[in-house]
PDB file of N, CA and C in Angstrom:
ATOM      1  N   UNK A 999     -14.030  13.644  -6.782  1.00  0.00           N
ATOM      2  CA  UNK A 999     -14.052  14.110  -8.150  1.00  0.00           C
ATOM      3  C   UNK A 999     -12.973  15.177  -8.316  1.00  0.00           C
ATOM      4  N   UNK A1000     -12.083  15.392  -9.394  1.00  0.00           N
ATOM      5  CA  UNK A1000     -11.266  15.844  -9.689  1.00  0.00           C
ATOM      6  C   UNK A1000     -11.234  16.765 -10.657  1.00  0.00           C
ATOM      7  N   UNK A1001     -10.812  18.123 -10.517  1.00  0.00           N
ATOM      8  CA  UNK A1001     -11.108  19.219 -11.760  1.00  0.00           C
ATOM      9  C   UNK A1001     -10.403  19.101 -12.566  1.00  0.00           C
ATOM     10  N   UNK A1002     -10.251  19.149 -14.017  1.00  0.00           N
ATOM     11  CA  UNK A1002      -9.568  19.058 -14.366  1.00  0.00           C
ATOM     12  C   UNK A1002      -8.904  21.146 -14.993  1.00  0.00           C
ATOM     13  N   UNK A1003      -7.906  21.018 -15.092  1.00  0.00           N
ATOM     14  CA  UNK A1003      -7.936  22.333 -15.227  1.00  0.00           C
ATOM     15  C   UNK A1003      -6.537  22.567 -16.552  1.00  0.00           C
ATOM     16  N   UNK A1004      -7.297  23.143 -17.767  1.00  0.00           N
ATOM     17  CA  UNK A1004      -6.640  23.428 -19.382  1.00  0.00           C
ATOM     18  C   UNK A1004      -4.798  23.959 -19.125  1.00  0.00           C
ATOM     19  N   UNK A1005      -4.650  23.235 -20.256  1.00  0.00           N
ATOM     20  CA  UNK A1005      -3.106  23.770 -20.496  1.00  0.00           C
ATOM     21  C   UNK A1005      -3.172  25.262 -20.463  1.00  0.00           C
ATOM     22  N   UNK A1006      -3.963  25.768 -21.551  1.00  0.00           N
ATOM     23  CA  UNK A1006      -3.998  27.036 -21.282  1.00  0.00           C
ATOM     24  C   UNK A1006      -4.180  28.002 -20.708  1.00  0.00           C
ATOM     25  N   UNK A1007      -5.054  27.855 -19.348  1.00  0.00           N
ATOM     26  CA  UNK A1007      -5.135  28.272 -18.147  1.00  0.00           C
ATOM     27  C   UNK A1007      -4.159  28.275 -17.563  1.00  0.00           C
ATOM     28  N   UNK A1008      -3.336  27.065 -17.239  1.00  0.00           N
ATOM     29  CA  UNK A1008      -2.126  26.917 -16.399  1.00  0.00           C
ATOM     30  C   UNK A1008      -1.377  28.024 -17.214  1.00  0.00           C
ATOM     31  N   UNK A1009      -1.302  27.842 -18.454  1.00  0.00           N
ATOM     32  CA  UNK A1009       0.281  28.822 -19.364  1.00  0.00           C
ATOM     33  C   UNK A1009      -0.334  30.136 -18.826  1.00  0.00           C
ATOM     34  N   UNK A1010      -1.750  30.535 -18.778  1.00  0.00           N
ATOM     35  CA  UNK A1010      -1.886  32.078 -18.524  1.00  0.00           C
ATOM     36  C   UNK A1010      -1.459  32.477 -17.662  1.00  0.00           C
ATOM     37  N   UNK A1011      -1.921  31.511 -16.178  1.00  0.00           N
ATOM     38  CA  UNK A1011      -1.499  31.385 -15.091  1.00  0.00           C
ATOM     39  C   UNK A1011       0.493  31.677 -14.660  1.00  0.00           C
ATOM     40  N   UNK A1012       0.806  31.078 -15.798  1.00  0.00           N
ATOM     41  CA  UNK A1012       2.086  30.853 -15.578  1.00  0.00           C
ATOM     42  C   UNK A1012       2.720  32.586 -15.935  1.00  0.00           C
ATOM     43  N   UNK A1013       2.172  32.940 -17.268  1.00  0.00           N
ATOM     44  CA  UNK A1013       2.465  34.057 -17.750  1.00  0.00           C
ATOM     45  C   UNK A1013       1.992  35.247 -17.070  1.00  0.00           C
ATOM     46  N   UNK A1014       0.672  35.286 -16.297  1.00  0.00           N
ATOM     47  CA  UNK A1014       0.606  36.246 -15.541  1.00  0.00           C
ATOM     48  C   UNK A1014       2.021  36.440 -14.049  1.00  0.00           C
ATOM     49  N   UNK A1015       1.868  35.332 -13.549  1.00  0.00           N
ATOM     50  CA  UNK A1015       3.227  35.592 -12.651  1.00  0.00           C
ATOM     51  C   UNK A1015       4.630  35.449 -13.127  1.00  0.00           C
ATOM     52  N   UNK A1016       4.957  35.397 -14.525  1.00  0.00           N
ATOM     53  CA  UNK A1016       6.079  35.741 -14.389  1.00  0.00           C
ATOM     54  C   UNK A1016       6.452  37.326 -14.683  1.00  0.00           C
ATOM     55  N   UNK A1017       4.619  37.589 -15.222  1.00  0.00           N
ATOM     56  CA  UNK A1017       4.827  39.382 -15.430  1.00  0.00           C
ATOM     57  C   UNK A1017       4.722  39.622 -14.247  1.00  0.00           C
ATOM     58  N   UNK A1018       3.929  39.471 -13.332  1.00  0.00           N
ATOM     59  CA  UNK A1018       4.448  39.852 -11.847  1.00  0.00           C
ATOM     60  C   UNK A1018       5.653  39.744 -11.479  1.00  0.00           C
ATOM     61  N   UNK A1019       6.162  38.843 -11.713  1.00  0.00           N
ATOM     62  CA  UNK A1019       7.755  38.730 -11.070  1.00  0.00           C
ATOM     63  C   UNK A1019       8.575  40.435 -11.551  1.00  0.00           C
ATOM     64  N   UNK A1020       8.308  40.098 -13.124  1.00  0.00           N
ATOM     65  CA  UNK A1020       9.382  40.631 -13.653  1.00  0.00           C
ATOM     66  C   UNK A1020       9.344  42.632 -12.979  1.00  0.00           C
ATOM     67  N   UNK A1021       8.013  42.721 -13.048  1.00  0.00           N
ATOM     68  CA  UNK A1021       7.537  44.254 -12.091  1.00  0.00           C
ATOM     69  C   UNK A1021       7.634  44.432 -10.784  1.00  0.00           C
ATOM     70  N   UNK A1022       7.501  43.276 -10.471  1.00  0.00           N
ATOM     71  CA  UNK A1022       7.812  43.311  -8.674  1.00  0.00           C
ATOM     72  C   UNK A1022       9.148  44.073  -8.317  1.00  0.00           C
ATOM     73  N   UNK A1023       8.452  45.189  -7.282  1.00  0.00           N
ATOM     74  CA  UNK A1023      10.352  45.679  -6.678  1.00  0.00           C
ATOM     75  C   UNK A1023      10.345  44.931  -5.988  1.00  0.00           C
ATOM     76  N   UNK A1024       9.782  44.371  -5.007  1.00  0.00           N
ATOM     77  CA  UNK A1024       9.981  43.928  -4.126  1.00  0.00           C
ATOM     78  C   UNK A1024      10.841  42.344  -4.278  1.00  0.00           C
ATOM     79  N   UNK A1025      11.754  42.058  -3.943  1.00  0.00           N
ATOM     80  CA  UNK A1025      12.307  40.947  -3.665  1.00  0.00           C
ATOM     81  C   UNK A1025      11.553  39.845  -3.636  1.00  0.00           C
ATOM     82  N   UNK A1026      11.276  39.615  -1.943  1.00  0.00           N
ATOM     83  CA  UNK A1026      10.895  38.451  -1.820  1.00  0.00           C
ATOM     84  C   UNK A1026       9.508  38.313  -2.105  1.00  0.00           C
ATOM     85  N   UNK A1027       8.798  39.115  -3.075  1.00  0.00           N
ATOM     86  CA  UNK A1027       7.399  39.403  -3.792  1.00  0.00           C
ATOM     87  C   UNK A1027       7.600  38.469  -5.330  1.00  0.00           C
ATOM     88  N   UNK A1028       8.835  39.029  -5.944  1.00  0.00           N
ATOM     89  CA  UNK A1028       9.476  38.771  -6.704  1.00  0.00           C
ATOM     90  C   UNK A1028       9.803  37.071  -6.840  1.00  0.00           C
ATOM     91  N   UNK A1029      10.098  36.290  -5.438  1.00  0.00           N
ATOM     92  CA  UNK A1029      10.595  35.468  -5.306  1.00  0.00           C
ATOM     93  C   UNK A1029       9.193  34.533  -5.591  1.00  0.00           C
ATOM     94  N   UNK A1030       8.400  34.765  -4.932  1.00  0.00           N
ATOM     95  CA  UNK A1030       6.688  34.252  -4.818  1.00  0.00           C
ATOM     96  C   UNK A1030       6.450  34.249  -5.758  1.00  0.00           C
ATOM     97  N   UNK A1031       6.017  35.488  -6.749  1.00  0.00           N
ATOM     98  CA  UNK A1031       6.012  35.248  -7.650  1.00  0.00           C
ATOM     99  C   UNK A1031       6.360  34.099  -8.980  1.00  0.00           C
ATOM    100  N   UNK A1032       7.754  34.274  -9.072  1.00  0.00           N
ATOM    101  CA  UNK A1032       8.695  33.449  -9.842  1.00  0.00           C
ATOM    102  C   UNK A1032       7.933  31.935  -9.366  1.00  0.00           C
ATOM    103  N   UNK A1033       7.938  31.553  -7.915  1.00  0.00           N
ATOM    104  CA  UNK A1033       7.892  30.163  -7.444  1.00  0.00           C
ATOM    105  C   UNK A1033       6.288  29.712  -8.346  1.00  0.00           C
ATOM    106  N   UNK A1034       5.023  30.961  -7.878  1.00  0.00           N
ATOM    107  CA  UNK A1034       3.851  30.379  -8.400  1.00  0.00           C
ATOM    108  C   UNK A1034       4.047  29.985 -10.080  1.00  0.00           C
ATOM    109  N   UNK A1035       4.791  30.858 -10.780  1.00  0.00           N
ATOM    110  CA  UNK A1035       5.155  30.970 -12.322  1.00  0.00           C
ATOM    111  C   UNK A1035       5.905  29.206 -12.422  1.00  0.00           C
ATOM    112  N   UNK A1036       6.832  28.911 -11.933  1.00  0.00           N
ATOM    113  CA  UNK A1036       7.337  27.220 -11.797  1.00  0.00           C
ATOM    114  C   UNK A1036       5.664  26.568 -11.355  1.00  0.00           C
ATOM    115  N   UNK A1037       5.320  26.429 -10.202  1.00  0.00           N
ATOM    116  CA  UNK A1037       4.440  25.903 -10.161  1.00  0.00           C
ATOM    117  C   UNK A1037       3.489  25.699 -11.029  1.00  0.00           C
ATOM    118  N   UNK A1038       3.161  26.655 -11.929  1.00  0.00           N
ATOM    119  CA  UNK A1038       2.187  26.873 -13.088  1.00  0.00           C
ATOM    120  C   UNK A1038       2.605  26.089 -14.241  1.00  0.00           C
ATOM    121  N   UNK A1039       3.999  26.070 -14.425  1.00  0.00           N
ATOM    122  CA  UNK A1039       4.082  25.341 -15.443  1.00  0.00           C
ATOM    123  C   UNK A1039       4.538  23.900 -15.302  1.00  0.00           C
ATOM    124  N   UNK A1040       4.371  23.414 -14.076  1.00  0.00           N
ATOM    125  CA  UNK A1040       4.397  21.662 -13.646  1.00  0.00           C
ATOM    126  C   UNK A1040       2.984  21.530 -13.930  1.00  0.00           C
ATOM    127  N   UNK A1041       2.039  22.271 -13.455  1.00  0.00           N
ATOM    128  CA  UNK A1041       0.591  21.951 -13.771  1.00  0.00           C
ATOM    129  C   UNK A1041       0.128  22.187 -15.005  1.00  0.00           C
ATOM    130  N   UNK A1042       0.992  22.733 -16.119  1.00  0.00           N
ATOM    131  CA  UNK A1042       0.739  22.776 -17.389  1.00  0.00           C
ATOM    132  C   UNK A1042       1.056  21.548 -17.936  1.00  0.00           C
ATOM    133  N   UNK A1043       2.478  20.891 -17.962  1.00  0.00           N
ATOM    134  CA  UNK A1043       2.858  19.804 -18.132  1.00  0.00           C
ATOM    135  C   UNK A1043       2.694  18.765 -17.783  1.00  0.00           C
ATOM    136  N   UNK A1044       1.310  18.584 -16.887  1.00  0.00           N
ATOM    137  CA  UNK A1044       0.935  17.495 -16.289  1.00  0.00           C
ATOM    138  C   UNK A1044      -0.817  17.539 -17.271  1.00  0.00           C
ATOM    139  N   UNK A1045      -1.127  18.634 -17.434  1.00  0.00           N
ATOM    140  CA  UNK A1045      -2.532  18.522 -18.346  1.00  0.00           C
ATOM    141  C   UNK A1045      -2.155  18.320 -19.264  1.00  0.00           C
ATOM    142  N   UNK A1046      -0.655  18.576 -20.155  1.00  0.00           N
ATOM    143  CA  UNK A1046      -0.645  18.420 -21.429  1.00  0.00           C
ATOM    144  C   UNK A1046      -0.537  16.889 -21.591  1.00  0.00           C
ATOM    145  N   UNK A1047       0.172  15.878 -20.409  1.00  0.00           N
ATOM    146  CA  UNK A1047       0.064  14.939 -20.342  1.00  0.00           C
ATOM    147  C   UNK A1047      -0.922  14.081 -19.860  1.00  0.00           C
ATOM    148  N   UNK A1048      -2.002  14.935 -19.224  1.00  0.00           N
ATOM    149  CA  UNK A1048      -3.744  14.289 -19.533  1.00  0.00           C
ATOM    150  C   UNK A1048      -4.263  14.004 -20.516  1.00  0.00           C
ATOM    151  N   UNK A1049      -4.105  15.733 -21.271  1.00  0.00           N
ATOM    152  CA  UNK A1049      -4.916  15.167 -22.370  1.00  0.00           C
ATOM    153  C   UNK A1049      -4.072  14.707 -23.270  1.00  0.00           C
ATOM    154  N   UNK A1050      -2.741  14.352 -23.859  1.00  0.00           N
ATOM    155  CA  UNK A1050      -2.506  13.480 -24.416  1.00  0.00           C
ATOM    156  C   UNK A1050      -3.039  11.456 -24.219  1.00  0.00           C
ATOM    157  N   UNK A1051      -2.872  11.682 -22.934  1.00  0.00           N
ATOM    158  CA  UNK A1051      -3.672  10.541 -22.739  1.00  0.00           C
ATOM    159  C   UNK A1051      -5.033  10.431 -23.226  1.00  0.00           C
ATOM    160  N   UNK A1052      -5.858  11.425 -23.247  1.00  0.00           N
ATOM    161  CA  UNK A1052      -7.179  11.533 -22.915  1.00  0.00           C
ATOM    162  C   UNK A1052      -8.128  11.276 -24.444  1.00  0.00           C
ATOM    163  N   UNK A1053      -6.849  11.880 -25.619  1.00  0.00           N
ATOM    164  CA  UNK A1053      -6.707  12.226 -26.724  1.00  0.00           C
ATOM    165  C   UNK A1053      -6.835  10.402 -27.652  1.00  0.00           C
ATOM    166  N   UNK A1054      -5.363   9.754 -26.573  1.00  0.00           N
ATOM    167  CA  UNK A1054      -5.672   8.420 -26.909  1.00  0.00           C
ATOM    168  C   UNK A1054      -6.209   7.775 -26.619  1.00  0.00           C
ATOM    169  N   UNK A1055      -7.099   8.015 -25.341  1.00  0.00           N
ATOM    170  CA  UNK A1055      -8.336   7.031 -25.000  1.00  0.00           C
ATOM    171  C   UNK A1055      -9.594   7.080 -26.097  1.00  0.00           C
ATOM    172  N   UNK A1056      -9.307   8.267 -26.511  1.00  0.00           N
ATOM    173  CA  UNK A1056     -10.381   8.703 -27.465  1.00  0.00           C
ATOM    174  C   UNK A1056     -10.450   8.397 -28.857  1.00  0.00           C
ATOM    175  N   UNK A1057      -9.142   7.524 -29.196  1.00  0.00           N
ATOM    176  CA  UNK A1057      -8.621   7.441 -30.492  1.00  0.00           C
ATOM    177  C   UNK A1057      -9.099   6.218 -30.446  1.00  0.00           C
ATOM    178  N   UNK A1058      -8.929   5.295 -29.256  1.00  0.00           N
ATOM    179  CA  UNK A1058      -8.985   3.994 -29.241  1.00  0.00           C
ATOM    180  C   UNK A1058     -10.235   3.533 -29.046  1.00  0.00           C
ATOM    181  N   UNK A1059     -10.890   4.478 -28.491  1.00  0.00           N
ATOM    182  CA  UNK A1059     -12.877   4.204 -27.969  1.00  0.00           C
ATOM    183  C   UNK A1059     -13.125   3.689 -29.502  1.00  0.00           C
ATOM    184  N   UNK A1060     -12.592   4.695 -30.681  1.00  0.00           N
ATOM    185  CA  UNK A1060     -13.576   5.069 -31.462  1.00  0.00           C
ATOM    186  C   UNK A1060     -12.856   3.946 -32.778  1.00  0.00           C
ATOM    187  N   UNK A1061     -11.366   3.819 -32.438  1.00  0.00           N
ATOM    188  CA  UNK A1061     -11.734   2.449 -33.198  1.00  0.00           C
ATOM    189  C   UNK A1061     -12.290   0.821 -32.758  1.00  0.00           C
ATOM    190  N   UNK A1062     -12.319   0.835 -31.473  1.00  0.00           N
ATOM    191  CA  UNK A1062     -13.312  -0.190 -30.889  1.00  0.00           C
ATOM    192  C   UNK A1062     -14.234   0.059 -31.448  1.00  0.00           C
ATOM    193  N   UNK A1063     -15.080   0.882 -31.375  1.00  0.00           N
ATOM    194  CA  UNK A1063     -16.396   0.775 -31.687  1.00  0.00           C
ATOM    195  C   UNK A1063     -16.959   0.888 -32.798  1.00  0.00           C
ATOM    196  N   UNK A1064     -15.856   1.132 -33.677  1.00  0.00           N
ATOM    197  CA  UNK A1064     -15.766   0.954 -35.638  1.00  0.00           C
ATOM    198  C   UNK A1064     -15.577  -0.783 -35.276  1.00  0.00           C
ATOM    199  N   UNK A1065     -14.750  -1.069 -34.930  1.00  0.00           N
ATOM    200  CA  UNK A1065     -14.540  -2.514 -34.894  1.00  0.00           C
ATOM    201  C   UNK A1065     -15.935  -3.365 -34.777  1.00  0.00           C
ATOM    202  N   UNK A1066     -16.474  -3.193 -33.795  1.00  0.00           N
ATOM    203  CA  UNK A1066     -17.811  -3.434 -33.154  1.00  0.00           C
ATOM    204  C   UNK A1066     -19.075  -3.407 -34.637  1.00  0.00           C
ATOM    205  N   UNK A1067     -18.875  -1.842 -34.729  1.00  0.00           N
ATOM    206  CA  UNK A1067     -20.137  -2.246 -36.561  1.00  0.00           C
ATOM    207  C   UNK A1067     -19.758  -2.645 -37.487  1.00  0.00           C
ATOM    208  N   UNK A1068     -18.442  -2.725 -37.649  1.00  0.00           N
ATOM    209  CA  UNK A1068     -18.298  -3.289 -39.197  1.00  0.00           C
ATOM    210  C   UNK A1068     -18.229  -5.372 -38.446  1.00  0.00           C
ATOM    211  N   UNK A1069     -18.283  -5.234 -37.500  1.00  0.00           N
ATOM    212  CA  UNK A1069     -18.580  -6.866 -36.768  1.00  0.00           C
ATOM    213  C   UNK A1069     -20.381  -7.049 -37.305  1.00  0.00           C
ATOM    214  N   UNK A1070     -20.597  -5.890 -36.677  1.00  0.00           N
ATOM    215  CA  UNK A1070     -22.578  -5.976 -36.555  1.00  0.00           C
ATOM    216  C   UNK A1070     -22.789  -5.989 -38.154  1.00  0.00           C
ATOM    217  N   UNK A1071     -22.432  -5.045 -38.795  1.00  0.00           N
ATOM    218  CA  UNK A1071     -22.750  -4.693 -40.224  1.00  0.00           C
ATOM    219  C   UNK A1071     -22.706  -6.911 -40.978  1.00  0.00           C
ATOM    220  N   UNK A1072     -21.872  -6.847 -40.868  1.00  0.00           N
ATOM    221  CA  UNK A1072     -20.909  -8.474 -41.098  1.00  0.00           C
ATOM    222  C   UNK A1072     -21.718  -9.462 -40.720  1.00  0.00           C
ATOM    223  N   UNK A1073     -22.224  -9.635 -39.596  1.00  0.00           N
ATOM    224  CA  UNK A1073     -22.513 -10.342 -39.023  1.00  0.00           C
ATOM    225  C   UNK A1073     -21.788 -11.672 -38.140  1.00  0.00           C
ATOM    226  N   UNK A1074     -20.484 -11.062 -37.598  1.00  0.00           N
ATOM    227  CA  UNK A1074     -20.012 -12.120 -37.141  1.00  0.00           C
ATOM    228  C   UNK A1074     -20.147 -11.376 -35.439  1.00  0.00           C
ATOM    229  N   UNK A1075     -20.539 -10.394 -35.208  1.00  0.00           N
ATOM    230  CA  UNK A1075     -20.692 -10.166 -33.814  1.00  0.00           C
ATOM    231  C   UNK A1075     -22.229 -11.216 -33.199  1.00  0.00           C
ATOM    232  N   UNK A1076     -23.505 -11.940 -33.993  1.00  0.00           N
ATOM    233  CA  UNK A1076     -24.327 -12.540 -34.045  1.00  0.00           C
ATOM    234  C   UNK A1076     -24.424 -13.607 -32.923  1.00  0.00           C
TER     235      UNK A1076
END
């Protein structure tokens, strides 16, 4: 089973380390930083492309299943 985890989490995620970056004296703190901040936002752009999917699975359930009663309503689903 697989978590799924919000665009907006990831962007916070993303935005908290790049404010780390940007305060970091430290260099290669700095560098970590920056890398988790990239990382954060591949995993943003991969939920935004979940739930766009997820969005159209949902578009399509629900005209199937309009399809389905105005069949039943009709009577040709019978």
């Amino acid at each position: 089973m697989s978590m799924k985890i919000s665009v907006a989490h990831c962007r916070e995620q993303e935005a908290l380390h790049r404010d780390r970056a940007l305060n970091e004296p430290l260099e290669n703190r700095r560098k970590i930083a920056l890398a988790a901040a990239k990382a954060w936002n591949v995993e943003a752009v991969l939920a935004e492309k979940v739930a766009l999917r997820v969005g159209s699975l949902n578009t399509l359930d629900a005209a199937i299943a309009l399809e389905f009663e105005r069949e039943t309503k009709s009577g040709v689903a019978e």
